[in-house]
Amino acid sequence: MEKSLTATVLFSCTLLISLFVSSSAQTCKNYTFSGNQTYSTCTNLPQLNCSIHWNYYPSNMTADIAFRKNGATTSNWIAWALNPSGPRMAGSQALVAYLRSDGTLYTYTTQVGQTGSIVPGNLSFEVPNLTVDNTGGDMTIFATLKLTSSLLSTSQVWQEGPLTGGNPSQHPTTGENGQSVGTLNFATGSVTSNGVSNPKDRKRNVHGVLNAVSWGILMPVGIIIARYLKVFKSVGPAWFYLHAICQTSGYAVGVAGWATGMKLGSDSPAITYKTHRNLGITIFALGTLQVLALLLRPKPDHKYRLYWNIYHHTIGYTTVILSIINIFEGFDALDREKNWKKAYIGVLIFLGSVAVVLEAVTWMIVIKRKKTASSDKHANGVNGYGSRVQQTA
Ligand SMILES: *[C@@H]1O[C@H](CO)[C@@H](O)[C@H](O)[C@H]1NC(C)=O
Ligand SMILES: *[C@@H]1O[C@H](CO)[C@@H](O)[C@H](O)[C@H]1NC(C)=O
Ligand SMILES: *[C@@H]1O[C@H](CO)[C@@H](O)[C@H](O)[C@H]1NC(C)=O
Ligand SMILES: *[C@@H]1O[C@H](CO)[C@@H](O)[C@H](O)[C@H]1NC(C)=O
Ligand SMILES: *[C@@H]1O[C@H](CO)[C@@H](O)[C@H](O)[C@H]1NC(C)=O
Ligand SMILES: *[C@@H]1O[C@H](CO)[C@@H](O)[C@H](O)[C@H]1NC(C)=O
């Protein structure tokens, strides 16, 4: 029965891994710039056929960016901006580019005024390098941005509009032109546009939910079941099956979560969460060891069973403790998801309270049984449940 259980778990894992690892290639990744510039992070912005590419250097808080308009017409201007004052046009720190009537490409910086004026001027941060390129129908603004901490994760806006008499004029405000706002985090690579997360953000959320539910909730619940339910005689051997179901389904979902994490890591080599990654690999190894150890479990009365129990409990508790630590590491990486952290802390407090109450109840039952056992010694012999609780508690 255990062997078939293990086989089922391994099968479901393979299935889930293949479900989550197969993912569509991002088209912005394949783009080759005319100057062969390479960027570690990029996102397609669905509005106006644009994409944003960048390398971020934490050491000097500098980002090299490329903003590309796919299929640009030379009768239009294009612009991309950061706006620390919010997801709107006014106050945007913008980079603008267009083809002048003399046939030269022109790009400049501007702080967009309340009325939408875009006269050239310095930004609130330095832009030491700014160039524009128009090749193969794509117009791209290349820039180096010397960011400040408030600009690392902020609103971004992008726009396109017509040239009138060779100068930029009012852009449409409906359709895609009215939806081209979002957020951008240079450090984590997360981008949204028009309130929608990009596929990578959605993958991160899937990764977070799978791991928090499996390693962070199902497994601790399984441990609570194993530790406390077996004390209640009425439950009988059901505790074992409940425990096995929690841990195996937790492991199956957890492996899928782990695989999505590995995939996220390999998709953005420039953004690494070393501690999170290493803890994740350790937890996965310990969890797998735990599943494999089921195959070697000695019979209950075997002389090595005690050592197996000690081993099983040590690895089990270690895995869950490391998992909880790593889930918090993950929340810190997903800086926008503060509510998830709060929800998970709520779950932990609930599980902790349940465990404390059950611990107290268990001790009461054990002490009561001991008393009954010693007074009934002659009649009943040793209380099997009591001694088992003492052994495992
Ligand atoms: C992008 O490149 C990858 C391999 O580098 C390839 O599998 C994928 O099909 C390409 N996508 C597009 C849209 O060209
Ligand atoms: C970019 O790379 C291609 C092929 O690797 C090469 O032919 C081309 O000259 C390079 N362009 C520049 C501007 O370096
Ligand atoms: C985006 O590209 C598609 C296909 O290339 C085109 O049909 C559409 O008009 C473009 N949209 C804009 C706003 O440029
Ligand atoms: C910032 O640091 C990176 C790598 O350390 C370097 O390549 C880049 O030139 C620096 N940029 C500026 C503006 O100092
Ligand atoms: C803009 O910045 C440059 C370089 O930092 C500086 O030389 C110039 O005076 C600034 N212009 C204005 C109008 O502040
Ligand atoms: C400015 O950026 C362009 C395009 O990425 C690059 O070719 C050029 O070397 C950069 N100039 C400086 C001074 O960094």
Coordinates of C-alpha atoms and ligand atoms in Angstrom, one line a residue:
M1 CA 0.0 0.0 0.0
E2 CA 2.9 2.4 0.8
K3 CA 4.7 1.5 -2.4
S4 CA 1.6 2.3 -4.5
L5 CA 1.1 5.5 -2.5
T6 CA 4.7 6.6 -3.3
A7 CA 4.2 5.7 -7.0
T8 CA 1.0 7.8 -7.1
V9 CA 2.8 10.7 -5.5
L10 CA 5.7 10.5 -7.9
F11 CA 3.3 10.3 -10.9
S12 CA 1.2 13.3 -9.8
C13 CA 4.4 15.3 -9.3
T14 CA 5.7 14.5 -12.8
L15 CA 2.3 15.5 -14.2
L16 CA 2.2 18.8 -12.2
I17 CA 5.8 19.7 -13.1
S18 CA 5.1 19.2 -16.8
L19 CA 2.0 21.4 -16.5
F20 CA 3.9 24.3 -14.9
V21 CA 7.2 24.1 -16.6
S22 CA 5.9 24.3 -20.1
S23 CA 5.5 28.0 -20.6
S24 CA 5.3 30.3 -23.6
A25 CA 8.5 32.0 -24.6
Q26 CA 8.4 35.8 -24.2
T27 CA 8.7 37.5 -27.6
C28 CA 10.6 40.4 -26.1
K29 CA 13.4 38.0 -25.1
N30 CA 14.1 37.1 -28.7
Y31 CA 14.5 40.6 -30.0
T32 CA 17.9 41.5 -31.3
F33 CA 18.7 45.2 -31.1
S34 CA 20.6 46.8 -33.9
G35 CA 23.6 47.6 -31.6
N36 CA 23.4 44.1 -30.1
Q37 CA 22.6 45.4 -26.7
T38 CA 21.5 42.7 -24.3
Y39 CA 19.1 43.1 -21.4
S40 CA 18.5 40.5 -18.7
T41 CA 14.9 41.5 -18.1
C42 CA 12.1 42.5 -20.5
T43 CA 8.4 42.6 -20.7
N44 CA 5.9 43.1 -23.5
L45 CA 3.6 46.0 -22.8
P46 CA 0.3 44.9 -24.4
Q47 CA -0.9 48.4 -25.1
L48 CA 0.6 50.2 -28.2
N49 CA 2.8 47.2 -29.1
C50 CA 5.7 48.3 -26.9
S51 CA 8.2 46.5 -24.8
I52 CA 10.5 47.6 -22.0
H53 CA 14.0 46.0 -21.6
W54 CA 16.5 46.7 -18.8
N55 CA 19.6 45.8 -16.8
Y56 CA 19.6 47.0 -13.3
Y57 CA 22.8 47.4 -11.3
P58 CA 22.0 47.5 -7.5
S59 CA 25.6 48.6 -6.7
N60 CA 25.1 52.1 -8.2
M61 CA 21.3 52.0 -8.5
T62 CA 21.6 52.5 -12.3
A63 CA 19.4 51.0 -14.9
D64 CA 20.2 50.7 -18.6
I65 CA 16.9 50.6 -20.4
A66 CA 15.5 50.1 -23.9
F67 CA 12.0 51.2 -24.7
R68 CA 10.9 49.7 -28.0
K69 CA 7.8 50.6 -30.1
N70 CA 7.2 47.7 -32.4
G71 CA 6.1 48.8 -35.9
A72 CA 6.6 52.6 -35.3
T73 CA 5.5 55.0 -38.0
T74 CA 7.8 58.0 -38.6
S75 CA 4.8 60.3 -38.5
N76 CA 4.4 59.6 -34.8
W77 CA 6.3 60.4 -31.6
I78 CA 6.9 57.9 -28.8
A79 CA 7.5 58.3 -25.1
W80 CA 8.1 56.3 -22.0
A81 CA 8.2 57.6 -18.5
L82 CA 8.5 56.8 -14.8
N83 CA 6.0 58.7 -12.6
P84 CA 6.7 58.5 -8.9
S85 CA 3.6 60.7 -8.3
G86 CA 1.2 58.0 -9.6
P87 CA -0.1 56.1 -12.6
R88 CA -0.9 59.2 -14.7
M89 CA 0.6 61.6 -17.3
A90 CA 1.1 64.7 -15.2
G91 CA 4.4 64.7 -13.4
S92 CA 5.9 61.9 -15.6
Q93 CA 9.6 61.8 -15.9
A94 CA 9.6 61.1 -19.6
L95 CA 11.9 60.1 -22.5
V96 CA 10.5 61.3 -25.9
A97 CA 11.7 60.4 -29.4
Y98 CA 10.6 61.2 -32.9
L99 CA 11.9 61.7 -36.5
R100 CA 12.4 65.4 -37.2
S101 CA 11.4 66.9 -40.6
D102 CA 15.1 67.2 -41.5
G103 CA 15.3 63.4 -41.3
T104 CA 17.3 63.2 -38.0
L105 CA 16.2 61.2 -35.0
Y106 CA 15.7 63.3 -31.9
T107 CA 15.3 62.2 -28.3
Y108 CA 15.1 64.3 -25.1
T109 CA 13.9 64.3 -21.5
T110 CA 10.9 66.2 -20.2
Q111 CA 8.8 66.5 -17.0
V112 CA 5.3 66.3 -18.3
G113 CA 3.3 69.3 -17.1
Q114 CA -0.3 69.4 -15.8
T115 CA -1.6 70.4 -19.2
G116 CA 0.5 67.7 -21.0
S117 CA 3.2 70.0 -22.2
I118 CA 6.4 68.2 -23.1
V119 CA 9.1 70.9 -23.4
P120 CA 12.6 69.6 -23.0
G121 CA 14.0 69.8 -19.5
N122 CA 16.0 67.8 -16.9
L123 CA 14.3 65.1 -15.0
S124 CA 14.2 64.6 -11.2
F125 CA 17.0 62.0 -11.7
E126 CA 20.1 62.0 -14.0
V127 CA 19.9 60.4 -17.4
P128 CA 23.6 60.3 -18.4
N129 CA 23.1 58.6 -21.7
L130 CA 20.1 58.9 -24.1
T131 CA 20.0 57.7 -27.7
V132 CA 17.3 56.7 -30.1
D133 CA 17.4 54.2 -33.0
N134 CA 14.9 53.4 -35.8
T135 CA 15.7 50.1 -37.5
G136 CA 13.4 47.7 -39.4
G137 CA 10.3 49.7 -38.5
D138 CA 11.0 49.6 -34.7
M139 CA 11.9 52.7 -32.8
T140 CA 13.8 52.3 -29.6
I141 CA 14.9 54.7 -26.9
F142 CA 18.1 53.6 -25.1
A143 CA 18.8 55.4 -21.8
T144 CA 20.8 55.1 -18.6
L145 CA 18.8 56.1 -15.5
K146 CA 20.5 57.0 -12.2
L147 CA 17.6 55.9 -10.0
T148 CA 16.8 56.8 -6.4
S149 CA 15.2 54.4 -4.0
S150 CA 11.7 55.8 -4.5
L151 CA 12.1 55.1 -8.3
L152 CA 13.0 51.5 -8.0
S153 CA 9.4 50.4 -7.9
T154 CA 7.0 53.0 -9.3
S155 CA 4.5 53.8 -11.9
Q156 CA 5.4 53.7 -15.6
V157 CA 3.5 55.3 -18.5
W158 CA 4.1 55.1 -22.2
Q159 CA 2.6 56.8 -25.1
E160 CA 2.4 57.5 -28.8
G161 CA 1.0 60.4 -30.7
P162 CA 1.1 62.3 -34.0
L163 CA 3.6 64.9 -35.2
T164 CA 2.0 68.1 -36.4
G165 CA 4.3 70.4 -38.4
G166 CA 7.2 68.3 -37.3
N167 CA 6.5 68.7 -33.6
P168 CA 4.8 66.4 -31.1
S169 CA 1.1 67.1 -30.7
Q170 CA -1.7 65.7 -28.5
H171 CA -2.0 61.9 -28.4
P172 CA -5.4 60.1 -28.5
T173 CA -6.8 59.5 -25.0
T174 CA -9.1 56.6 -25.8
G175 CA -8.4 53.0 -26.6
E176 CA -4.9 51.7 -25.9
N177 CA -3.6 55.2 -25.5
G178 CA -5.8 55.6 -22.5
Q179 CA -4.7 52.3 -20.9
S180 CA -0.9 52.5 -21.3
V181 CA -0.1 52.9 -17.6
G182 CA 1.3 50.4 -15.1
T183 CA 4.0 49.7 -12.6
L184 CA 7.6 48.6 -12.9
N185 CA 10.0 47.2 -10.3
F186 CA 13.6 47.4 -11.6
A187 CA 14.9 45.2 -8.8
T188 CA 12.5 42.3 -9.0
G189 CA 11.6 42.5 -12.6
S190 CA 7.8 42.7 -11.9
V191 CA 5.8 44.8 -14.3
T192 CA 2.1 45.4 -14.7
S193 CA 0.2 47.2 -17.4
N194 CA -3.3 48.6 -17.1
G195 CA -3.7 46.8 -13.8
V196 CA -2.9 43.4 -15.2
S197 CA 0.2 41.5 -14.1
N198 CA 2.5 40.2 -16.8
P199 CA 2.8 36.4 -17.2
K200 CA 5.9 36.3 -15.0
D201 CA 4.0 38.0 -12.1
R202 CA 1.2 35.5 -12.6
K203 CA 3.8 32.7 -12.5
R204 CA 5.2 34.1 -9.3
N205 CA 1.8 34.2 -7.7
V206 CA 1.1 30.6 -8.7
H207 CA 4.5 29.7 -7.3
G208 CA 3.7 31.5 -4.0
V209 CA 0.2 29.9 -3.6
L210 CA 1.4 26.4 -4.4
N211 CA 4.3 26.5 -1.9
A212 CA 2.4 28.3 0.9
V213 CA -0.4 25.9 0.7
S214 CA 1.7 22.7 0.4
W215 CA 4.9 23.2 2.5
G216 CA 3.4 25.9 4.6
I217 CA -0.1 24.6 5.5
L218 CA -0.8 21.0 4.4
M219 CA 2.5 19.7 5.9
P220 CA 2.2 21.4 9.3
V221 CA -1.5 20.3 9.5
G222 CA -0.3 16.7 8.7
I223 CA 2.2 17.0 11.6
I224 CA -0.4 18.2 14.0
I225 CA -2.6 15.3 13.0
A226 CA 0.1 12.8 13.5
R227 CA 1.2 14.3 16.8
Y228 CA -2.2 14.8 18.5
L229 CA -4.9 12.7 16.8
K230 CA -3.3 9.4 17.7
V231 CA -3.9 10.1 21.4
F232 CA -7.7 9.9 20.9
K233 CA -8.6 6.2 21.0
S234 CA -11.8 6.9 19.1
V235 CA -9.8 8.0 16.0
G236 CA -8.1 4.7 15.7
P237 CA -5.7 4.3 12.8
A238 CA -7.4 7.1 10.9
W239 CA -4.7 9.5 12.1
F240 CA -2.2 7.6 10.1
Y241 CA -4.2 7.8 6.8
L242 CA -5.0 11.5 7.4
H243 CA -1.3 12.2 8.1
A244 CA -0.3 10.3 4.9
I245 CA -2.8 12.1 2.8
C246 CA -1.8 15.6 4.1
Q247 CA 2.0 14.9 3.6
T248 CA 1.7 13.2 0.2
S249 CA -0.7 15.7 -1.3
G250 CA 1.5 18.5 0.3
Y251 CA 4.5 16.9 -1.3
A252 CA 2.9 16.6 -4.7
V253 CA 1.7 20.2 -4.7
G254 CA 5.0 21.3 -3.2
V255 CA 7.1 19.7 -5.9
A256 CA 5.0 21.6 -8.5
G257 CA 5.6 24.8 -6.5
W258 CA 9.3 24.0 -6.4
A259 CA 9.4 23.4 -10.1
T260 CA 7.7 26.7 -10.8
G261 CA 10.3 28.4 -8.6
M262 CA 13.2 26.8 -10.5
K263 CA 11.6 27.8 -13.7
L264 CA 11.2 31.4 -12.5
G265 CA 14.9 31.4 -11.4
S266 CA 16.1 30.2 -14.8
D267 CA 13.9 32.7 -16.7
S268 CA 15.5 35.7 -15.0
P269 CA 19.2 34.8 -14.3
A270 CA 19.9 38.5 -13.4
I271 CA 17.5 38.5 -10.5
T272 CA 18.5 35.9 -7.9
Y273 CA 17.2 35.3 -4.4
K274 CA 20.1 33.2 -3.2
T275 CA 18.7 32.4 0.2
H276 CA 15.3 31.7 -1.1
R277 CA 16.6 29.5 -3.8
N278 CA 19.1 27.5 -1.6
L279 CA 16.5 27.0 1.1
G280 CA 14.0 25.8 -1.6
I281 CA 16.5 23.3 -2.9
T282 CA 17.2 22.0 0.7
I283 CA 13.6 21.8 1.5
F284 CA 12.8 19.9 -1.7
A285 CA 15.7 17.4 -0.9
L286 CA 14.5 16.9 2.7
G287 CA 10.9 16.4 1.5
T288 CA 12.0 13.9 -1.1
L289 CA 14.1 12.0 1.5
Q290 CA 11.0 11.8 3.7
V291 CA 9.0 10.2 0.9
L292 CA 11.7 7.8 0.0
A293 CA 12.1 6.9 3.7
L294 CA 8.5 5.5 3.7
L295 CA 9.8 2.6 1.5
L296 CA 12.4 1.7 4.2
R297 CA 10.0 2.0 7.2
P298 CA 10.6 -1.0 9.6
K299 CA 7.6 -2.8 11.1
P300 CA 6.3 -1.2 14.3
D301 CA 7.9 -3.9 16.5
H302 CA 11.2 -3.9 14.7
K303 CA 14.3 -3.0 16.8
Y304 CA 15.2 -0.2 14.3
R305 CA 11.8 1.3 14.3
L306 CA 12.7 3.7 17.1
Y307 CA 15.6 5.1 15.1
W308 CA 13.5 5.4 12.0
N309 CA 10.9 7.4 14.1
I310 CA 13.6 9.7 15.4
Y311 CA 14.9 10.2 11.9
H312 CA 11.3 10.7 10.5
H313 CA 10.4 13.3 13.1
T314 CA 13.7 15.2 12.9
I315 CA 13.6 15.5 9.1
G316 CA 9.8 16.3 9.2
Y317 CA 10.1 19.1 11.7
T318 CA 13.2 20.5 10.0
T319 CA 11.5 20.6 6.7
V320 CA 8.5 22.4 8.0
I321 CA 10.5 25.0 10.0
L322 CA 12.7 25.7 6.9
S323 CA 9.6 25.9 4.8
I324 CA 8.0 28.5 6.9
I325 CA 11.2 30.6 7.0
N326 CA 11.4 30.3 3.2
I327 CA 7.8 31.3 2.7
F328 CA 8.6 34.5 4.5
E329 CA 11.7 34.9 2.3
G330 CA 9.4 34.6 -0.7
F331 CA 6.9 37.2 0.6
D332 CA 9.9 39.6 0.9
A333 CA 10.7 39.0 -2.7
L334 CA 7.1 39.6 -3.8
D335 CA 7.1 43.1 -2.3
R336 CA 3.7 43.9 -3.6
E337 CA 1.9 41.1 -1.7
K338 CA 1.8 42.4 1.8
N339 CA -1.7 41.0 2.3
W340 CA -0.5 37.5 1.6
K341 CA 2.0 37.8 4.3
K342 CA -0.7 38.9 6.8
A343 CA -3.0 36.1 5.7
Y344 CA -0.2 33.5 6.2
I345 CA 0.7 34.9 9.6
G346 CA -3.0 34.5 10.5
V347 CA -2.9 30.9 9.4
L348 CA 0.2 30.2 11.4
I349 CA -1.3 31.8 14.5
F350 CA -4.4 29.6 14.1
L351 CA -2.3 26.4 13.6
G352 CA -0.1 27.4 16.6
S353 CA -3.1 27.9 18.8
V354 CA -4.6 24.6 17.8
A355 CA -1.3 22.9 18.5
V356 CA -1.0 24.5 22.0
V357 CA -4.6 23.5 22.9
L358 CA -4.1 19.9 21.6
E359 CA -0.7 19.7 23.4
A360 CA -2.4 20.6 26.7
V361 CA -5.3 18.1 26.0
T362 CA -2.8 15.4 25.1
W363 CA -0.9 15.8 28.4
M364 CA -4.1 15.7 30.4
I365 CA -5.1 12.5 28.7
V366 CA -1.7 11.0 29.1
I367 CA -1.5 11.8 32.8
K368 CA -5.0 10.6 33.4
R369 CA -4.3 7.3 31.6
K370 CA -1.1 6.9 33.5
K371 CA -3.0 7.2 36.8
T372 CA -5.7 4.8 35.6
A373 CA -3.0 2.5 34.4
S374 CA -1.1 2.4 37.7
S375 CA -4.3 1.9 39.7
D376 CA -5.5 -0.8 37.3
K377 CA -2.1 -2.4 36.7
H378 CA -3.2 -5.7 37.9
A379 CA -6.3 -5.8 35.8
N380 CA -5.2 -4.2 32.4
G381 CA -1.4 -4.3 32.1
V382 CA 0.4 -1.5 30.2
N383 CA -1.6 1.2 28.5
G384 CA -0.5 1.0 24.8
Y385 CA -1.6 4.4 23.8
G386 CA 0.0 6.1 26.7
S387 CA 3.4 4.6 26.1
R388 CA 3.2 5.5 22.4
V389 CA 2.4 9.1 23.1
Q390 CA 5.4 9.3 25.5
Q391 CA 7.6 7.8 22.8
T392 CA 6.6 10.2 20.1
A393 CA 5.8 13.3 22.1
Ligands
LIG1 C1 12.5 32.6 -28.9 O1 13.7 31.8 -28.8 C2 13.5 30.5 -28.2 C3 14.8 29.8 -28.1 O2 15.8 30.7 -27.8 C4 12.5 29.7 -29.1 O3 12.2 28.5 -28.6 C5 11.2 30.5 -29.4 O4 10.4 29.8 -30.3 C6 11.5 31.9 -29.9 N1 10.3 32.6 -29.9 C7 10.0 33.4 -31.0 C8 8.7 34.1 -30.9 O5 10.7 33.6 -31.9
LIG2 C1 25.7 42.4 -34.0 O1 25.9 41.0 -34.1 C2 25.9 40.5 -35.5 C3 25.9 39.0 -35.5 O2 26.4 38.5 -34.3 C4 27.0 41.1 -36.3 O3 26.9 40.7 -37.6 C5 26.8 42.7 -36.2 O4 27.9 43.3 -36.9 C6 26.7 43.1 -34.8 N1 26.4 44.6 -34.8 C7 27.1 45.5 -34.0 C8 26.6 46.9 -34.2 O5 27.9 45.2 -33.3
LIG3 C1 0.1 46.5 -33.0 O1 0.5 45.5 -33.9 C2 -0.6 44.9 -34.7 C3 0.0 43.8 -35.5 O2 1.3 44.1 -35.9 C4 -1.3 45.9 -35.5 O3 -2.4 45.3 -36.1 C5 -1.8 47.0 -34.6 O4 -2.5 48.0 -35.3 C6 -0.7 47.6 -33.7 N1 -1.3 48.5 -32.8 C7 -0.7 49.7 -32.5 C8 -1.4 50.6 -31.6 O5 0.3 50.1 -33.1
LIG4 C1 26.9 50.9 -12.7 O1 27.5 49.7 -12.4 C2 27.6 48.8 -13.5 C3 28.1 47.5 -13.1 O2 28.7 47.5 -11.8 C4 28.5 49.4 -14.6 O3 28.6 48.6 -15.7 C5 27.9 50.8 -15.0 O4 28.7 51.4 -15.9 C6 27.6 51.7 -13.8 N1 26.9 52.8 -14.3 C7 27.2 54.1 -13.9 C8 26.4 55.2 -14.5 O5 28.0 54.3 -13.1
LIG5 C1 20.3 69.9 -16.6 O1 21.3 69.0 -16.2 C2 22.6 69.3 -16.7 C3 23.5 68.2 -16.3 O2 23.2 67.8 -15.0 C4 23.0 70.7 -16.3 O3 24.3 71.0 -16.8 C5 22.0 71.7 -16.7 O4 22.3 73.0 -16.2 C6 20.6 71.4 -16.2 N1 19.6 72.3 -16.8 C7 18.7 72.9 -16.1 C8 17.8 73.7 -16.9 O5 18.6 72.7 -14.9
LIG6 C1 25.0 55.3 -24.7 O1 24.1 54.2 -25.1 C2 24.3 53.7 -26.4 C3 23.2 52.7 -26.8 O2 23.1 51.8 -25.8 C4 25.7 53.1 -26.5 O3 26.0 52.6 -27.8 C5 26.7 54.1 -26.1 O4 28.0 53.5 -26.0 C6 26.4 54.7 -24.7 N1 27.3 55.8 -24.4 C7 27.9 56.0 -23.3 C8 28.7 57.1 -23.1 O5 27.7 55.1 -22.4

